[in-house]
XYZ file of C-alpha atoms in Angstrom:
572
model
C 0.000 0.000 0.000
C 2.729 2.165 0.810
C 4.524 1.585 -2.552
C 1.185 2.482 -4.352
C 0.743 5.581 -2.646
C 4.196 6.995 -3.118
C 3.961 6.219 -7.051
C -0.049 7.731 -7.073
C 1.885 10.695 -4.754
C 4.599 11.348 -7.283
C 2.628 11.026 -10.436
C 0.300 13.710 -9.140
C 2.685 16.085 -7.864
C 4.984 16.011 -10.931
C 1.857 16.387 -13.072
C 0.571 19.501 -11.111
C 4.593 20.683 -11.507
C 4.014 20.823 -15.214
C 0.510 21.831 -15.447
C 0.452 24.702 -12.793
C 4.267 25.849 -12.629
C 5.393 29.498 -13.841
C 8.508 28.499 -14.722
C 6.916 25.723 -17.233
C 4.044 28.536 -18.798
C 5.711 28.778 -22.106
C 6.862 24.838 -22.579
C 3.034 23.732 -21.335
C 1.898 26.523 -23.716
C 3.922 25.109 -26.866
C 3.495 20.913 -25.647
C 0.088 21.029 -23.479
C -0.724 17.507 -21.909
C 1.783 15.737 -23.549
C 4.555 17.366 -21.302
C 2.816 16.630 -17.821
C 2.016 13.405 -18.765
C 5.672 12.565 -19.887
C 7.150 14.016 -17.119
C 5.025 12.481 -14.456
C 5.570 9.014 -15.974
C 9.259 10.062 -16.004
C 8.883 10.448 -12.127
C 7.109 7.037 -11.733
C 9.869 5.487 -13.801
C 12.627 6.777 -11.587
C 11.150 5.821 -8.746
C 11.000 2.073 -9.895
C 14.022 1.387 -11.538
C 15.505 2.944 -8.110
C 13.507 0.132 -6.483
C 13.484 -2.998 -8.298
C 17.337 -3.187 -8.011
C 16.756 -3.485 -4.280
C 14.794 -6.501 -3.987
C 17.784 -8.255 -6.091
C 20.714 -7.640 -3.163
C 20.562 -11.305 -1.686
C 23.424 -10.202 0.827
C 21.428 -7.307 2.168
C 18.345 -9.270 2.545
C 19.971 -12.547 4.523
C 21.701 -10.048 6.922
C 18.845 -7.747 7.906
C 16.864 -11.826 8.474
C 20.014 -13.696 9.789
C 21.032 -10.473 11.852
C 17.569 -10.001 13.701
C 17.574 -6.199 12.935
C 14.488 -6.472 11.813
C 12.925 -7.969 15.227
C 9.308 -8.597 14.263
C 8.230 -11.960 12.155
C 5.578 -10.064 10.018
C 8.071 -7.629 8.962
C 10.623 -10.587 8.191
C 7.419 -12.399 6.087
C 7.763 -8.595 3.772
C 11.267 -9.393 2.982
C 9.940 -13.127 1.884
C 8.109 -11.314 -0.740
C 11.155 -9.302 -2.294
C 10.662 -11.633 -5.395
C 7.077 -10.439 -5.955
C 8.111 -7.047 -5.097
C 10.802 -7.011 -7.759
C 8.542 -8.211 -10.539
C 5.638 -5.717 -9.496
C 7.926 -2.959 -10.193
C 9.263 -4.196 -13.035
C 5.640 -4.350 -14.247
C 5.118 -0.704 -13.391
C 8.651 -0.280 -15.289
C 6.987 -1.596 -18.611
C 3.790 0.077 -17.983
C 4.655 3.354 -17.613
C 7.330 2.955 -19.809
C 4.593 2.597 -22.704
C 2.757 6.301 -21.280
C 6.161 7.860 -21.361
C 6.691 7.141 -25.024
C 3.111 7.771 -26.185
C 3.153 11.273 -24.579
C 6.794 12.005 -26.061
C 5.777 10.831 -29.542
C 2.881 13.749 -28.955
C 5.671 16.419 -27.878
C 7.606 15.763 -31.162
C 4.714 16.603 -33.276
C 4.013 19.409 -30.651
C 7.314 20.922 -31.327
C 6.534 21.270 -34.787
C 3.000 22.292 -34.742
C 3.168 25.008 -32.082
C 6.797 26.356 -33.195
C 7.428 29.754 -31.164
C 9.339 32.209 -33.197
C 9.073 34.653 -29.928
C 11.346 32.401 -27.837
C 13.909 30.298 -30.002
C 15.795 28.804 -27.324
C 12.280 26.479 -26.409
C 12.048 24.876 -29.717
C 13.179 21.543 -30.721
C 12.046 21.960 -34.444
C 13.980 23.863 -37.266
C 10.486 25.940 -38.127
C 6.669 25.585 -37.897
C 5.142 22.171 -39.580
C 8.125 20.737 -40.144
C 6.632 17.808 -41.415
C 5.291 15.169 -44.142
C 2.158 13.880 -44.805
C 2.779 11.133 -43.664
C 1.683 10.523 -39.713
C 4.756 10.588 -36.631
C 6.881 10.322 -39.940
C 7.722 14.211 -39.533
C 11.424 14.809 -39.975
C 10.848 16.406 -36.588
C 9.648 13.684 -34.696
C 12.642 11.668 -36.961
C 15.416 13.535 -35.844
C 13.290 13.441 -32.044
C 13.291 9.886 -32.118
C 16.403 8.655 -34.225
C 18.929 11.534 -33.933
C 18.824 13.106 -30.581
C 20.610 11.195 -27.732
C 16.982 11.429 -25.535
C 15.529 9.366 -28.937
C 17.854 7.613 -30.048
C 18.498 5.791 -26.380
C 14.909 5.958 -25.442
C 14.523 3.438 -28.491
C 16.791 0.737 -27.616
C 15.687 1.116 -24.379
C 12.120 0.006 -25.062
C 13.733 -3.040 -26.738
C 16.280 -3.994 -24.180
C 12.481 -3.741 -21.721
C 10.761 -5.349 -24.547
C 13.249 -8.694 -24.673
C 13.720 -8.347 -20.681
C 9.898 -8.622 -20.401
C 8.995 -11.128 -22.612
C 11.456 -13.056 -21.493
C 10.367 -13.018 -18.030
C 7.202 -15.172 -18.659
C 6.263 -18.170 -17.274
C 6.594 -20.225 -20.327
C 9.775 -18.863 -21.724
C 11.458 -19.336 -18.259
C 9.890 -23.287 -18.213
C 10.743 -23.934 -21.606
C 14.440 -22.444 -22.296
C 15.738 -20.881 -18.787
C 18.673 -19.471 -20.922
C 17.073 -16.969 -22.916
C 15.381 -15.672 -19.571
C 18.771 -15.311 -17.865
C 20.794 -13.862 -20.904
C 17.822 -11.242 -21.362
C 17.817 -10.556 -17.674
C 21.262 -9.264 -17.406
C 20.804 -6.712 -20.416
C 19.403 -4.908 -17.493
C 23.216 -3.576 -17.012
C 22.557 -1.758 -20.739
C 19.268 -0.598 -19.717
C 20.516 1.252 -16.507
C 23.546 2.817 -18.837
C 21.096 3.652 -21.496
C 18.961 5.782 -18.753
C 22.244 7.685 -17.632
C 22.470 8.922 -21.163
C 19.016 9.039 -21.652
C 18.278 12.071 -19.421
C 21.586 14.045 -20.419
C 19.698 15.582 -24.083
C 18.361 18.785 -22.241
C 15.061 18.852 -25.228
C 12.814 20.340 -22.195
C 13.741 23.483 -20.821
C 12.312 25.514 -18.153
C 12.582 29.421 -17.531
C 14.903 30.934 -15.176
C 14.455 35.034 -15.044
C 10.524 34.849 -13.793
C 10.927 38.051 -11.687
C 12.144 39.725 -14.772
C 9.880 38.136 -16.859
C 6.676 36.863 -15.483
C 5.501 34.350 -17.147
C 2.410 35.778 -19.495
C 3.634 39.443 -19.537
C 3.301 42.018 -22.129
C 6.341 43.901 -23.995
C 4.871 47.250 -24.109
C 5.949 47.881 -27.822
C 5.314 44.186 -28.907
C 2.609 42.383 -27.133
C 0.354 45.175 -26.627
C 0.552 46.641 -30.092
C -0.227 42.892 -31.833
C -2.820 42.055 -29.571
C -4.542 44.881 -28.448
C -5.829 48.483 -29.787
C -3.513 50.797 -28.059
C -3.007 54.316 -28.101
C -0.235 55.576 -29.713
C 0.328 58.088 -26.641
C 0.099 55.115 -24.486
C 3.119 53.357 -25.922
C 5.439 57.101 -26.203
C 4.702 56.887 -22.621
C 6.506 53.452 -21.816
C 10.170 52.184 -22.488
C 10.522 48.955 -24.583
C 11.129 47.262 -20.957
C 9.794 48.341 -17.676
C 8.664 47.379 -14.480
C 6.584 50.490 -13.524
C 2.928 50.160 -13.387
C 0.467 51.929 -15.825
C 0.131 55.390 -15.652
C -2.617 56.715 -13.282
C -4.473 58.631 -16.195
C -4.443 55.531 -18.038
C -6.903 52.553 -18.093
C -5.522 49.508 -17.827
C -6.891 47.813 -21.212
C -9.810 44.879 -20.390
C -7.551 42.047 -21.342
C -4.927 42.920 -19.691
C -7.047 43.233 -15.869
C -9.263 40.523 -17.021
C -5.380 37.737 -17.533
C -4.072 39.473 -14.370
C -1.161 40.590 -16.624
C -0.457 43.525 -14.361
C 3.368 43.051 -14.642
C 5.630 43.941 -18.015
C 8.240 42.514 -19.024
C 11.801 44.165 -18.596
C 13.507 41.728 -20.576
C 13.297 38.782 -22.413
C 12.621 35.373 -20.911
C 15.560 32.987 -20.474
C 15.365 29.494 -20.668
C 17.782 26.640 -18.952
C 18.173 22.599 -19.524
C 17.221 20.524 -16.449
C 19.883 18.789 -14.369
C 19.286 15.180 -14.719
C 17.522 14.248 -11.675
C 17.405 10.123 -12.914
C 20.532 10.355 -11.211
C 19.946 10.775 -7.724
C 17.760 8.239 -8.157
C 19.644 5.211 -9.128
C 23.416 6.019 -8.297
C 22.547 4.496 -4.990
C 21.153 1.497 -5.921
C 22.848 0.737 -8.296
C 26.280 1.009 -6.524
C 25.064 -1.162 -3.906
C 23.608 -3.585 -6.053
C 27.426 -3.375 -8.050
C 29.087 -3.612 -4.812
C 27.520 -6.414 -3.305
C 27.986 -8.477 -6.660
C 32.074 -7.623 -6.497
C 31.539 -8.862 -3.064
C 29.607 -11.986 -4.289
C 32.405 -12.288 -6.439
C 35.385 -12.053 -4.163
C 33.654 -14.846 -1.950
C 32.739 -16.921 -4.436
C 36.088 -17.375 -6.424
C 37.434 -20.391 -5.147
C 35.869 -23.205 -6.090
C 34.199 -25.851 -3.880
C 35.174 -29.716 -3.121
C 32.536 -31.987 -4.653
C 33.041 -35.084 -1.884
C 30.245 -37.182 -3.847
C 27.662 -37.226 -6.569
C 24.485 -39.450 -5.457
C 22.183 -40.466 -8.268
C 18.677 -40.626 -7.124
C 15.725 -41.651 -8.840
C 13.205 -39.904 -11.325
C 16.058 -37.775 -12.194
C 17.135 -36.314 -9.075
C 21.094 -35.731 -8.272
C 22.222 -35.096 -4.889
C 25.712 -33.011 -4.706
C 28.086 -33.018 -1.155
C 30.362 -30.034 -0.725
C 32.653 -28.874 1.807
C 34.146 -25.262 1.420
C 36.580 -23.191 3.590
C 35.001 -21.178 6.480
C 31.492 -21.640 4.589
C 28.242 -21.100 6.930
C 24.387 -21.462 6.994
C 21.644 -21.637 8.253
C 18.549 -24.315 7.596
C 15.866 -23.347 4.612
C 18.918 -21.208 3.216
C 19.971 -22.023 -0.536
C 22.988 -20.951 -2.587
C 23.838 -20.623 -5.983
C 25.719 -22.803 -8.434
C 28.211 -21.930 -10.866
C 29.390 -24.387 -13.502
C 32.283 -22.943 -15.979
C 31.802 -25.524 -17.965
C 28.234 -26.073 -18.365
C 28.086 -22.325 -18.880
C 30.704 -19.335 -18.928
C 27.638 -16.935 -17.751
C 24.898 -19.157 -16.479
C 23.998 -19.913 -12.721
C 20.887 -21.079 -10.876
C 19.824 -21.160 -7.151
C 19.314 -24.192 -5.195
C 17.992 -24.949 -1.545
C 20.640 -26.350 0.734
C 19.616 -29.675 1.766
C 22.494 -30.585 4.257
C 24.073 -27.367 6.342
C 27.436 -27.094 7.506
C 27.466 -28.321 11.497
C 30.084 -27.749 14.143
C 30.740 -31.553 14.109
C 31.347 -31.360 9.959
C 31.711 -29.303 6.915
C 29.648 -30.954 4.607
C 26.894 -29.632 2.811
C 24.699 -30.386 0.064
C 21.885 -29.520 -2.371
C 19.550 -31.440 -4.183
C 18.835 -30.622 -7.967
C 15.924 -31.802 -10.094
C 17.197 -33.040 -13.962
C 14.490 -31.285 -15.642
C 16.421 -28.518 -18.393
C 19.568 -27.760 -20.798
C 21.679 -26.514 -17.860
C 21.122 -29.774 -15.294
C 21.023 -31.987 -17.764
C 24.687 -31.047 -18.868
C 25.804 -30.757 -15.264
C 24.432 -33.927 -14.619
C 26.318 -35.637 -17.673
C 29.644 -33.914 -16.371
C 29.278 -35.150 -12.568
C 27.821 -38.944 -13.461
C 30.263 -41.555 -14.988
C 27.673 -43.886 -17.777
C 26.768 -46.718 -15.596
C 24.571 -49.796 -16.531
C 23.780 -50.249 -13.307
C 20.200 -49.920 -12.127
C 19.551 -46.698 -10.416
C 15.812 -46.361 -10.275
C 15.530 -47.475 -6.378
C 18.518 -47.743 -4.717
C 20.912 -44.737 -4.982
C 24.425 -44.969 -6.404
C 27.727 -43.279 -5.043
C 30.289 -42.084 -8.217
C 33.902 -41.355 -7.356
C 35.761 -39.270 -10.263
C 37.511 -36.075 -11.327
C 34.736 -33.434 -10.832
C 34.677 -30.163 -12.538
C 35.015 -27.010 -10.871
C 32.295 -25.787 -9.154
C 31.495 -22.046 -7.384
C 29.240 -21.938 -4.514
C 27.632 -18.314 -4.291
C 25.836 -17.691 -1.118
C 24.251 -18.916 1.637
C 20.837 -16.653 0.907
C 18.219 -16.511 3.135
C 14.581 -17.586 3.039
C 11.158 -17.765 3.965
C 12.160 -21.435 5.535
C 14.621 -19.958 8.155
C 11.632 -19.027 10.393
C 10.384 -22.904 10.603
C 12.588 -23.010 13.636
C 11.355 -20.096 15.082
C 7.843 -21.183 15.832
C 6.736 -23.703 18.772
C 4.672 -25.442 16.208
C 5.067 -25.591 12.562
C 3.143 -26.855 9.632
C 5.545 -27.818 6.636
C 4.319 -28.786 3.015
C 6.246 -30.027 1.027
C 5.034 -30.985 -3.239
C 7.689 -33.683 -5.050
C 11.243 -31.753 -5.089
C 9.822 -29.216 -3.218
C 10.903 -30.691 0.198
C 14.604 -29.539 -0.456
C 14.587 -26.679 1.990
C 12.470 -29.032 4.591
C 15.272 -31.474 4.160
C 17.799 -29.251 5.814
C 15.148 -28.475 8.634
C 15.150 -32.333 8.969
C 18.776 -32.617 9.229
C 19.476 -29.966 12.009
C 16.881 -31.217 14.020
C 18.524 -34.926 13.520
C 21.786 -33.398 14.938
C 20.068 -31.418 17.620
C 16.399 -30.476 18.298
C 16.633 -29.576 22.247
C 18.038 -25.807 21.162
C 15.573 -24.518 18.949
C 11.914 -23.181 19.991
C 10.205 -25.789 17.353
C 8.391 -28.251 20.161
C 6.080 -29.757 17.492
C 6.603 -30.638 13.651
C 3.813 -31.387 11.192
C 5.304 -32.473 7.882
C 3.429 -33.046 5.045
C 4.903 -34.067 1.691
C 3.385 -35.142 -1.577
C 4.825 -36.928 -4.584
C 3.338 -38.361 -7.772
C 5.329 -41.660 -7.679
C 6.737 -43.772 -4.869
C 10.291 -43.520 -5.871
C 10.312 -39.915 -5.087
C 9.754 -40.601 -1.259
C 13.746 -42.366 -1.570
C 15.272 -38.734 -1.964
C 14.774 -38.491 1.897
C 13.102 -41.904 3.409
C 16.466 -42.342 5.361
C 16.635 -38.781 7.240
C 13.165 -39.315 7.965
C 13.859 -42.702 9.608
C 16.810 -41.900 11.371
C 14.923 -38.788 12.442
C 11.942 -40.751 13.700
C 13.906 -43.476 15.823
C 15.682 -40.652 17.212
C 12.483 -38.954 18.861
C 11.529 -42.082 19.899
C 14.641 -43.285 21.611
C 14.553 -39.991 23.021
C 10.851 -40.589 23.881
C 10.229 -37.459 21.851
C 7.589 -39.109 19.608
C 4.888 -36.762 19.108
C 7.590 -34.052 18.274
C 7.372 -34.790 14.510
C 3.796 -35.806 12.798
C 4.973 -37.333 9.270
C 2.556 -37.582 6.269
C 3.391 -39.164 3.286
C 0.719 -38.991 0.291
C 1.431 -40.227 -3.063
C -0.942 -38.482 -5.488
C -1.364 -40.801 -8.449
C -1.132 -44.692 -7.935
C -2.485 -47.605 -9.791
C -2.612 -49.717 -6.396
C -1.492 -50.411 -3.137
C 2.856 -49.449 -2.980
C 5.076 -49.678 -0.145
C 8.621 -48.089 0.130
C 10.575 -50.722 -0.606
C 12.513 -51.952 2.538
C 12.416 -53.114 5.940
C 13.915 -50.142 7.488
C 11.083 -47.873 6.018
C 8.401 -49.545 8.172
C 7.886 -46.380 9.997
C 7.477 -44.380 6.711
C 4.978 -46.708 5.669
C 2.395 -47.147 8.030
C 2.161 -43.015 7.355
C 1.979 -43.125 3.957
C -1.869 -42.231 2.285
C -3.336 -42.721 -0.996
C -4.780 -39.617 -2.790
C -4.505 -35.991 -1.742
C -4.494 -34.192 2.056
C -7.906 -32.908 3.248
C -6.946 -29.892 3.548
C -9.495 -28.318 5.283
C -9.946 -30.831 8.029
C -5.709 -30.965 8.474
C -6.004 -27.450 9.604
C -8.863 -27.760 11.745
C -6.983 -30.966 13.259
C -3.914 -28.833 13.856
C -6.123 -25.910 15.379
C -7.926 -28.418 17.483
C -4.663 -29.956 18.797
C -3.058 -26.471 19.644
C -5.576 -24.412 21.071
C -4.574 -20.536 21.599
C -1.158 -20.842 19.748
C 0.578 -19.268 16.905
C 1.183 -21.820 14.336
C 4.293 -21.049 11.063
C 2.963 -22.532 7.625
C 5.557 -23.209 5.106
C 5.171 -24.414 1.431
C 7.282 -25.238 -0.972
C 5.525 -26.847 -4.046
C 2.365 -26.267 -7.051
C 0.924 -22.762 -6.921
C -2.530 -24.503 -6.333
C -1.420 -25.895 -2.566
C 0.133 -22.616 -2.094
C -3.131 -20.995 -2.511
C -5.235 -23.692 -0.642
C -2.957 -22.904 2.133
C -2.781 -19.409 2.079
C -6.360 -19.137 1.549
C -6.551 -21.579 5.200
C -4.029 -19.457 7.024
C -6.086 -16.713 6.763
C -9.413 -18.005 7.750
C -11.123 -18.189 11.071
C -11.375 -21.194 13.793
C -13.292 -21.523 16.840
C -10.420 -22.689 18.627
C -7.836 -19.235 19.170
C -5.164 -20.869 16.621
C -3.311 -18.670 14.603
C -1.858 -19.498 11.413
C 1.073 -17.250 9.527
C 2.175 -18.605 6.014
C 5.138 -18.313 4.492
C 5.879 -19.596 0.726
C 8.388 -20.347 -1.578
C 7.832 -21.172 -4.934
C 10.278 -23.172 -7.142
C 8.539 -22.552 -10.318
């Protein structure tokens, strides 16, 4: 709400600026509409691109959540949303990007229609209808668009936005994740583009109003084209002069009626703006530039791969250790693969954290486009062996590999809560998994006193990416005589019978393992039941349909005092 105000706030202001400002009388006289539209879209548009950078410095974001600065959890849940955030704004970008283009295109032809021969320093055109027949095909609006360094990098600008936000769809990020993140980082061009964008000085502004009020008359000019004057009344006045009419003199009708009761005593001066896009995204942008040198410098030696696990339906599991490297659970990191790609990287959730007892960590990557697939054919010797159930260890030569991060997420507050609800959809239980693990290590020095976890797969084999943690997991709570401290639900979506997890040391996992889909509804009110008056964390990680299911829950009623607060991530 706040963010919608300020841009509603600044639109309004800059467009009353233009409209109602003396110093912009003769440039809204000669442009009209077109110039407070333009420039109030130009204030929108600085406003975001100062803003959508900020969203984007991972660094900043996990310190102000790993630091507790920010004390309160809502506040914490706004910085969850710095991806949604970043892509509103980047909307608005586009948006108003479209207004400021439209109004400019009117300006050109403005220029030429309304050429003032009174004050040359205001005009763009060479003379009055400087044009063709032909519509915005002026040689005017050409040179506007084409020539001038405002046109000329306003135009690749709306096609470095135009690839950026087609790109950014849904489908084109599914389909070929490459073109999204080569397009992405032509943002660097765009930002560059702006800097020059705002240096062509077109619209001008006037600087002398005392001596020239805007709208005044030039005794010997003004008055004698306009008016019916006297010739005694004009021997009477200087070309310029600040005096007021004589006392034996009527001041003419027109002149009361405008409230021109001021002349001019010299001609009106007119001055280029400072670019103010400047002020605007110098900061941000040397933040965002600094942390990625800093990113960088951390990031530049490359990691140990210990091992390479194969899993099944195309899921690789990759352990790490790395000097002095730290995290938290529900963190991830990014992965950098010279030779899969010189430019390319991708994020991943950590699903094994770095303890005090070890170093190793790991992540767990889904097979499922150009970039994994080739980073999966680099790590993974060609093996006939069977790997469908029963994972396979590979010792080789790995490539070089640079870890980036850790980052924080919405998953770092599952600890934080005395009871927790986590839902998990097929690969979507990687930042769970490290949750799983630090509690496996430790549970007594965390808050959590009560785990719900819910995960749901399509086909049995995915329950093997984590059926061990979870065992080891729940015959520790139970040796411990902990065992109502975790509530495990397995479902497997889509069956064609009866299927067990393969193995007598998943007995545990399979007595919980359903059939079908949760019941969502009565879940929650089973939760809320069994925790009267408490303050429950809901965290998802799967299909945008549970996430709104569950969101949808959270923030509904019960007649029991419960309290649930949802956090999301979304791997899509």
């Amino acid at each position: 709400f706040f963010w919608l105000s300020l841009n509603v706030w600044l639109f309004w202001k800059t467009f009353l600026l233009y409209y109602q400002g003396r110093q912009y009388y003769y440039l809204h006289q000669m442009l009209g509409l077109g110039l407070c539209i333009s420039r109030a879209s130009a204030s929108v548009l600085n406003l975001n691109c100062c803003l959508v950078l900020l969203p984007m410095c991972r660094v900043l974001l996990a310190f102000l959540r790993g630091s507790q600065k920010v004390a309160s959890k809502k506040t914490r849940r706004l910085l969850d949303k710095s991806k949604t955030f970043h892509v509103t704004c980047g909307v608005t970008i586009c948006i108003f990007s479209v207004l400021h283009v439209a109004a400019h295109l009117v300006n050109a032809l403005n220029f030429s229609e309304n050429y003032n021969e009174d004050f040359q320093a205001l005009n763009a055109a060479n003379y009055r209808g400087e044009e063709t027949s032909i519509p915005f095909h002026s040689s005017n609006t050409s040179y506007l668009v084409s020539v001038s360094v405002p046109g000329l990098t306003g135009v690749i600008m709306v096609l470095v936005l135009f690839l950026m936000c087609t790109a950014s769809t849904y489908a084109i990020r599914v389909s070929n994740y490459d073109i999204f993140w080569y397009t992405h980082n032509l943002f660097f061009v765009f930002y560059m583009l702006l800097m020059l964008h705002v240096s062509g000085g077109v619209l001008k502004y006037q600087t002398n109003l005392e001596e020239h009020p805007p709208g005044c008359i030039k005794p010997n000019k003004t008055l004698h084209q306009n008016m019916m004057v006297p010739r005694a009344f004009e021997d009477l006045l200087p070309d310029y002069t600040t005096e007021a009419f004589p006392e034996d003199l009527s001041v003419p009708e027109p002149f009361a009626r405008n409230n021109f009761m001021r002349i001019c005593s010299e001609e009106p001066k007119f001055q280029s703006h400072f670019p103010e896009t400047w002020f605007w995204i110098s900061g941000p942008l040397c933040l965002y530039c600094v942390e990625r040198l800093y990113r960088y410098i951390r990031s530049n030696k490359p990691v140990t791969i210990t091992s390479v696990i194969s899993h099944p339906s195309n899921v690789l599991e990759v352990r790490m250790v790395k000097d002095d490297f730290k995290a938290r659970p529900g963190q991830y990191v990014i992965l950098h693969c010279p030779r899969v790609s010189a430019l390319e990287s991708h994020p991943f959730t950590l699903t094994m954290c770095p303890t005090d007892t070890k170093a190793t960590f790991g992540v767990h990557l889904k097979v499922v486009g150009d970039w994994t697939e080739r980073f999966r054919d680099l790590l993974l010797l060609r093996s006939n062996q069977d790997t469908e159930i029963l994972p396979i260890f590979h010792q080789r030569r790995y490539p070089k590999l640079y870890v980036d991060g850790p980052f924080g997420s919405p998953f770092e507050e599952s600890l934080n809560y005395e009871v927790s609800l986590c839902v998990a959809g097929g690969i979507g239980v990687t930042p769970f998994a490290s949750v799983l693990n630090t509690l496996l290590d430790d549970w007594k020095c965390y808050k959590l006193r009560r785990l719900y976890f819910i995960w749901v797969c399509r086909d049995i084999e995915s329950f093997h990416w984590f059926a061990d943690l979870l065992c080891m997991l729940h015959n520790k709570l139970w040796q411990e005589n902990r065992p109502d401290y975790i509530n495990i639900q397995l479902y497997l979506s889509q069956t064609d019978g009866i299927q067990k997890i393969i193995g007598e040391k998943y007995q545990a996992l399979n007595s919980r393992l359903l059939i079908g889909r949760p019941h969502w509804k009565l879940l929650f009110d089973e939760i809320a039941k069994c925790n009267r008056r408490k303050t429950i964390g809901v965290f998802c990680c799967g299909p945008n349909k549970i996430s709104k299911i569950l969101h949808k829950l959270s923030n509904g009623s019960n007649s029991y005092g419960t309290r649930f607060e949802y956090n999301k991530e979304s791997f899509s």
